[in-house]
CSV table of C-alpha atoms in Angstrom, one decimal:
chain,number,residue,atom,x,y,z
A,1,MET,CA,0.0,0.0,0.0
A,2,GLY,CA,1.4,3.4,-1.0
A,3,ILE,CA,1.7,6.3,1.4
A,4,SER,CA,-1.4,8.0,-0.1
A,5,ALA,CA,-3.6,5.0,0.5
A,6,ASP,CA,-2.4,4.8,4.1
A,7,LEU,CA,-3.4,8.5,4.5
A,8,HIS,CA,-6.8,7.7,3.1
A,9,ALA,CA,-7.3,5.0,5.7
A,10,ILE,CA,-6.2,7.3,8.5
A,11,GLY,CA,-8.2,10.2,7.2
A,12,ARG,CA,-11.6,8.6,6.6
A,13,PRO,CA,-12.7,8.7,10.3
A,14,MET,CA,-11.6,12.4,10.4
A,15,LEU,CA,-13.5,13.1,7.3
A,16,ASP,CA,-16.6,11.5,8.9
A,17,ALA,CA,-16.2,14.1,11.7
A,18,GLN,CA,-16.4,16.8,9.1
A,19,LEU,CA,-19.5,15.3,7.6
A,20,ALA,CA,-21.1,15.4,11.0
A,21,HIS,CA,-20.1,19.0,11.6
A,22,PRO,CA,-23.1,21.5,11.8
A,23,THR,CA,-21.6,23.7,9.1
A,24,VAL,CA,-21.2,20.9,6.6
A,25,ARG,CA,-24.6,19.4,7.5
A,26,GLY,CA,-26.1,22.9,7.0
A,27,ILE,CA,-24.6,23.1,3.5
A,28,ALA,CA,-25.7,19.6,2.7
A,29,ALA,CA,-29.3,20.4,3.7
A,30,GLY,CA,-29.3,23.8,2.1
A,31,HIS,CA,-30.3,25.7,5.2
A,32,LEU,CA,-27.0,26.8,6.7
A,33,PRO,CA,-27.6,30.4,8.1
A,34,GLU,CA,-26.3,32.9,5.6
A,35,ALA,CA,-24.2,34.7,8.2
A,36,VAL,CA,-22.3,31.4,9.0
A,37,PHE,CA,-21.6,30.7,5.3
A,38,ARG,CA,-20.6,34.4,4.7
A,39,SER,CA,-18.0,34.1,7.5
A,40,TRP,CA,-16.8,30.8,6.2
A,41,LEU,CA,-16.6,32.2,2.6
A,42,GLU,CA,-14.5,35.1,3.7
A,43,GLN,CA,-12.1,32.9,5.7
A,44,ASP,CA,-11.8,30.3,2.9
A,45,TYR,CA,-11.1,33.1,0.4
A,46,LEU,CA,-8.1,34.2,2.5
A,47,PHE,CA,-7.1,30.6,3.0
A,48,LEU,CA,-7.1,29.9,-0.7
A,49,LEU,CA,-4.9,32.9,-1.5
A,50,ASP,CA,-2.2,31.3,0.7
A,51,TYR,CA,-2.9,27.9,-0.7
A,52,VAL,CA,-1.8,29.2,-4.1
A,53,ARG,CA,1.4,30.4,-2.4
A,54,VAL,CA,1.9,26.9,-0.9
A,55,PHE,CA,1.6,25.4,-4.4
A,56,SER,CA,4.1,27.9,-5.7
A,57,ARG,CA,6.6,27.2,-3.0
A,58,LEU,CA,6.4,23.5,-3.7
A,59,ALA,CA,6.7,24.1,-7.4
A,60,TRP,CA,10.1,25.6,-6.8
A,61,GLN,CA,11.3,22.2,-5.3
A,62,ALA,CA,9.3,19.9,-7.6
A,63,PRO,CA,11.0,17.5,-10.0
A,64,ASP,CA,10.5,18.4,-13.7
A,65,ALA,CA,7.8,15.8,-14.2
A,66,HIS,CA,5.6,17.4,-11.6
A,67,LEU,CA,6.3,21.1,-12.1
A,68,GLY,CA,3.3,21.4,-14.4
A,69,ASP,CA,1.1,19.6,-11.9
A,70,LEU,CA,1.7,22.2,-9.3
A,71,VAL,CA,1.3,25.0,-11.8
A,72,ASP,CA,-2.0,23.5,-12.8
A,73,LEU,CA,-3.1,23.2,-9.1
A,74,ALA,CA,-2.2,26.8,-8.4
A,75,HIS,CA,-4.1,27.8,-11.6
A,76,ALA,CA,-7.2,25.8,-10.7
A,77,THR,CA,-7.2,27.2,-7.2
A,78,TRP,CA,-6.9,30.8,-8.4
A,79,HIS,CA,-9.3,30.6,-11.3
A,80,ASP,CA,-11.9,27.9,-10.3
A,81,GLU,CA,-12.1,27.9,-6.5
A,82,LEU,CA,-11.5,31.6,-6.0
A,83,ASP,CA,-13.9,32.5,-8.8
A,84,LEU,CA,-16.5,30.4,-7.1
A,85,HIS,CA,-16.0,32.4,-3.9
A,86,ARG,CA,-16.1,35.7,-5.8
A,87,SER,CA,-19.4,34.6,-7.6
A,88,LEU,CA,-21.0,33.7,-4.2
A,89,ALA,CA,-19.8,36.7,-2.3
A,90,ALA,CA,-22.4,39.2,-3.5
A,91,GLY,CA,-25.3,36.9,-2.7
A,92,PHE,CA,-24.1,36.4,0.8
A,93,GLY,CA,-22.9,40.0,1.4
A,94,ALA,CA,-19.3,38.8,1.9
A,95,ASP,CA,-16.5,41.3,2.0
A,96,LEU,CA,-13.7,39.4,0.5
A,97,ASP,CA,-11.3,42.3,0.3
A,98,GLY,CA,-11.9,43.5,3.8
A,99,ALA,CA,-11.9,40.1,5.5
A,100,VAL,CA,-9.3,39.4,8.2
A,101,LYS,CA,-8.1,36.0,9.1
A,102,GLY,CA,-9.6,34.4,12.2
A,103,PRO,CA,-7.6,32.1,14.4
A,104,ALA,CA,-8.4,28.9,12.6
A,105,CYS,CA,-7.4,30.3,9.2
A,106,ALA,CA,-4.2,31.9,10.5
A,107,ALA,CA,-3.1,28.7,12.2
A,108,TYR,CA,-3.9,26.6,9.1
A,109,THR,CA,-2.2,28.8,6.6
A,110,SER,CA,0.9,29.2,8.8
A,111,PHE,CA,1.1,25.4,9.1
A,112,LEU,CA,0.9,24.9,5.4
A,113,LEU,CA,3.3,27.6,4.4
A,114,GLU,CA,5.9,26.3,6.9
A,115,SER,CA,5.4,22.7,5.8
A,116,ALA,CA,6.0,23.7,2.2
A,117,ALA,CA,9.7,24.2,3.1
A,118,ASP,CA,10.0,20.4,2.6
A,119,TYR,CA,8.6,19.0,-0.7
A,120,GLY,CA,7.3,15.6,0.4
A,121,GLU,CA,6.1,16.8,3.8
A,122,GLY,CA,4.4,19.8,2.2
A,123,LEU,CA,2.5,17.6,-0.1
A,124,ALA,CA,1.3,15.5,2.8
A,125,ALA,CA,0.3,18.6,4.7
A,126,LEU,CA,-1.8,20.1,1.9
A,127,TYR,CA,-3.4,16.8,0.8
A,128,PRO,CA,-6.2,16.9,3.4
A,129,CYS,CA,-7.7,19.9,1.7
A,130,MET,CA,-7.7,18.5,-1.8
A,131,TRP,CA,-8.6,14.9,-0.9
A,132,GLY,CA,-11.1,16.0,1.8
A,133,TYR,CA,-13.1,18.5,-0.3
A,134,SER,CA,-13.1,16.1,-3.3
A,135,THR,CA,-14.5,13.4,-1.1
A,136,LEU,CA,-17.0,15.7,0.7
A,137,GLY,CA,-18.2,17.0,-2.7
A,138,ARG,CA,-18.7,13.5,-4.0
A,139,ILE,CA,-20.6,12.3,-0.9
A,140,LEU,CA,-22.8,15.4,-0.7
A,141,ALA,CA,-23.5,15.3,-4.5
A,142,ALA,CA,-25.3,12.0,-4.0
A,143,ASP,CA,-28.1,14.0,-2.3
A,144,PRO,CA,-27.4,17.6,-3.2
A,145,PRO,CA,-29.1,20.6,-1.6
A,146,ALA,CA,-31.9,22.3,-3.5
A,147,GLU,CA,-30.7,25.8,-2.5
A,148,PRO,CA,-28.8,26.8,-5.7
A,149,ARG,CA,-26.0,28.6,-4.0
A,150,TYR,CA,-25.1,25.7,-1.8
A,151,ARG,CA,-25.6,23.4,-4.8
A,152,ALA,CA,-23.0,25.4,-6.7
A,153,TRP,CA,-20.6,24.9,-3.9
A,154,VAL,CA,-21.2,21.1,-3.8
A,155,ASP,CA,-21.0,20.8,-7.6
A,156,THR,CA,-17.6,22.5,-7.6
A,157,TYR,CA,-16.0,20.0,-5.2
A,158,ALA,CA,-17.9,17.0,-6.7
A,159,ASP,CA,-16.5,17.8,-10.2
A,160,PRO,CA,-14.5,14.9,-11.6
A,161,GLY,CA,-11.8,17.5,-12.7
A,162,PHE,CA,-11.3,18.4,-9.0
A,163,ALA,CA,-11.1,14.8,-8.1
A,164,ALA,CA,-8.4,14.3,-10.8
A,165,LEU,CA,-6.3,17.1,-9.3
A,166,ALA,CA,-6.5,15.5,-5.9
A,167,ALA,CA,-5.5,12.2,-7.4
A,168,ARG,CA,-2.4,13.9,-9.0
A,169,ILE,CA,-1.3,15.0,-5.5
A,170,ALA,CA,-1.6,11.4,-4.3
A,171,VAL,CA,0.7,10.2,-7.1
A,172,MET,CA,3.1,13.0,-6.2
A,173,ILE,CA,3.2,12.0,-2.6
A,174,ASP,CA,3.9,8.4,-3.4
A,175,GLU,CA,6.7,9.3,-5.8
A,176,ALA,CA,8.2,11.9,-3.4
A,177,ALA,CA,8.3,9.1,-0.8
A,178,PRO,CA,8.6,11.2,2.4
A,179,ASP,CA,9.2,9.5,5.7
A,180,PRO,CA,5.9,7.6,6.3
A,181,ALA,CA,5.7,8.6,9.9
A,182,ARG,CA,6.3,12.3,9.1
A,183,ALA,CA,3.8,12.1,6.2
A,184,ARG,CA,1.2,10.7,8.5
A,185,GLU,CA,1.9,13.3,11.1
A,186,MET,CA,1.6,16.2,8.6
A,187,PHE,CA,-1.5,14.7,7.1
A,188,VAL,CA,-3.2,14.2,10.5
A,189,ARG,CA,-2.3,17.8,11.5
A,190,GLY,CA,-3.8,19.0,8.2
A,191,MET,CA,-7.0,17.0,8.8
A,192,GLU,CA,-7.2,18.6,12.3
A,193,HIS,CA,-7.0,22.0,10.8
A,194,GLU,CA,-9.7,21.1,8.3
A,195,LEU,CA,-12.1,20.2,11.0
A,196,ALA,CA,-11.3,23.3,13.1
A,197,PHE,CA,-11.8,25.5,10.0
A,198,TRP,CA,-15.5,24.6,9.9
A,199,ASP,CA,-15.9,26.4,13.3
A,200,VAL,CA,-16.2,29.7,11.6
A,201,PRO,CA,-15.7,32.9,13.6
């Protein structure tokens, strides 16, 4: 079993905890209070800006075969995910430009940016976000919310193209072959940050 498969096994119970979180359940049902989603949207927008920086820092260290993968991941984050947030912002009254990082966002982005100093460990640290959202999207899409704005959110992360990007990171982790114990540690810490992120300020 490759390192990424090991991470999936470790991460599934932690993903289930996210599925049970009131914020995720509210999105899934389509009745999450708008103020909660607005706060989450602002925080995630700030997170994704740094996520692009994480990909860029890893790209500097990447082998030639995966330089394009990281450029693609940064491009997809900037254009697809951030465009989703920009398109949803007006409907929820979100102030993306004036938003300030809350404690969960600041802690998570700091962790990722520091982790990206090491190529293999950085990939393991960021994998919870890609793998987690792709898996959440796929699960929620089986019974999507009727509310169109929340449906758009689910559809973005359930998209097969997003799943393909997550799968590319899995391959990169396996090929980078970081120390398995360190990879598990970084992945678990990332999953813990993912869960904490749903506790929007």
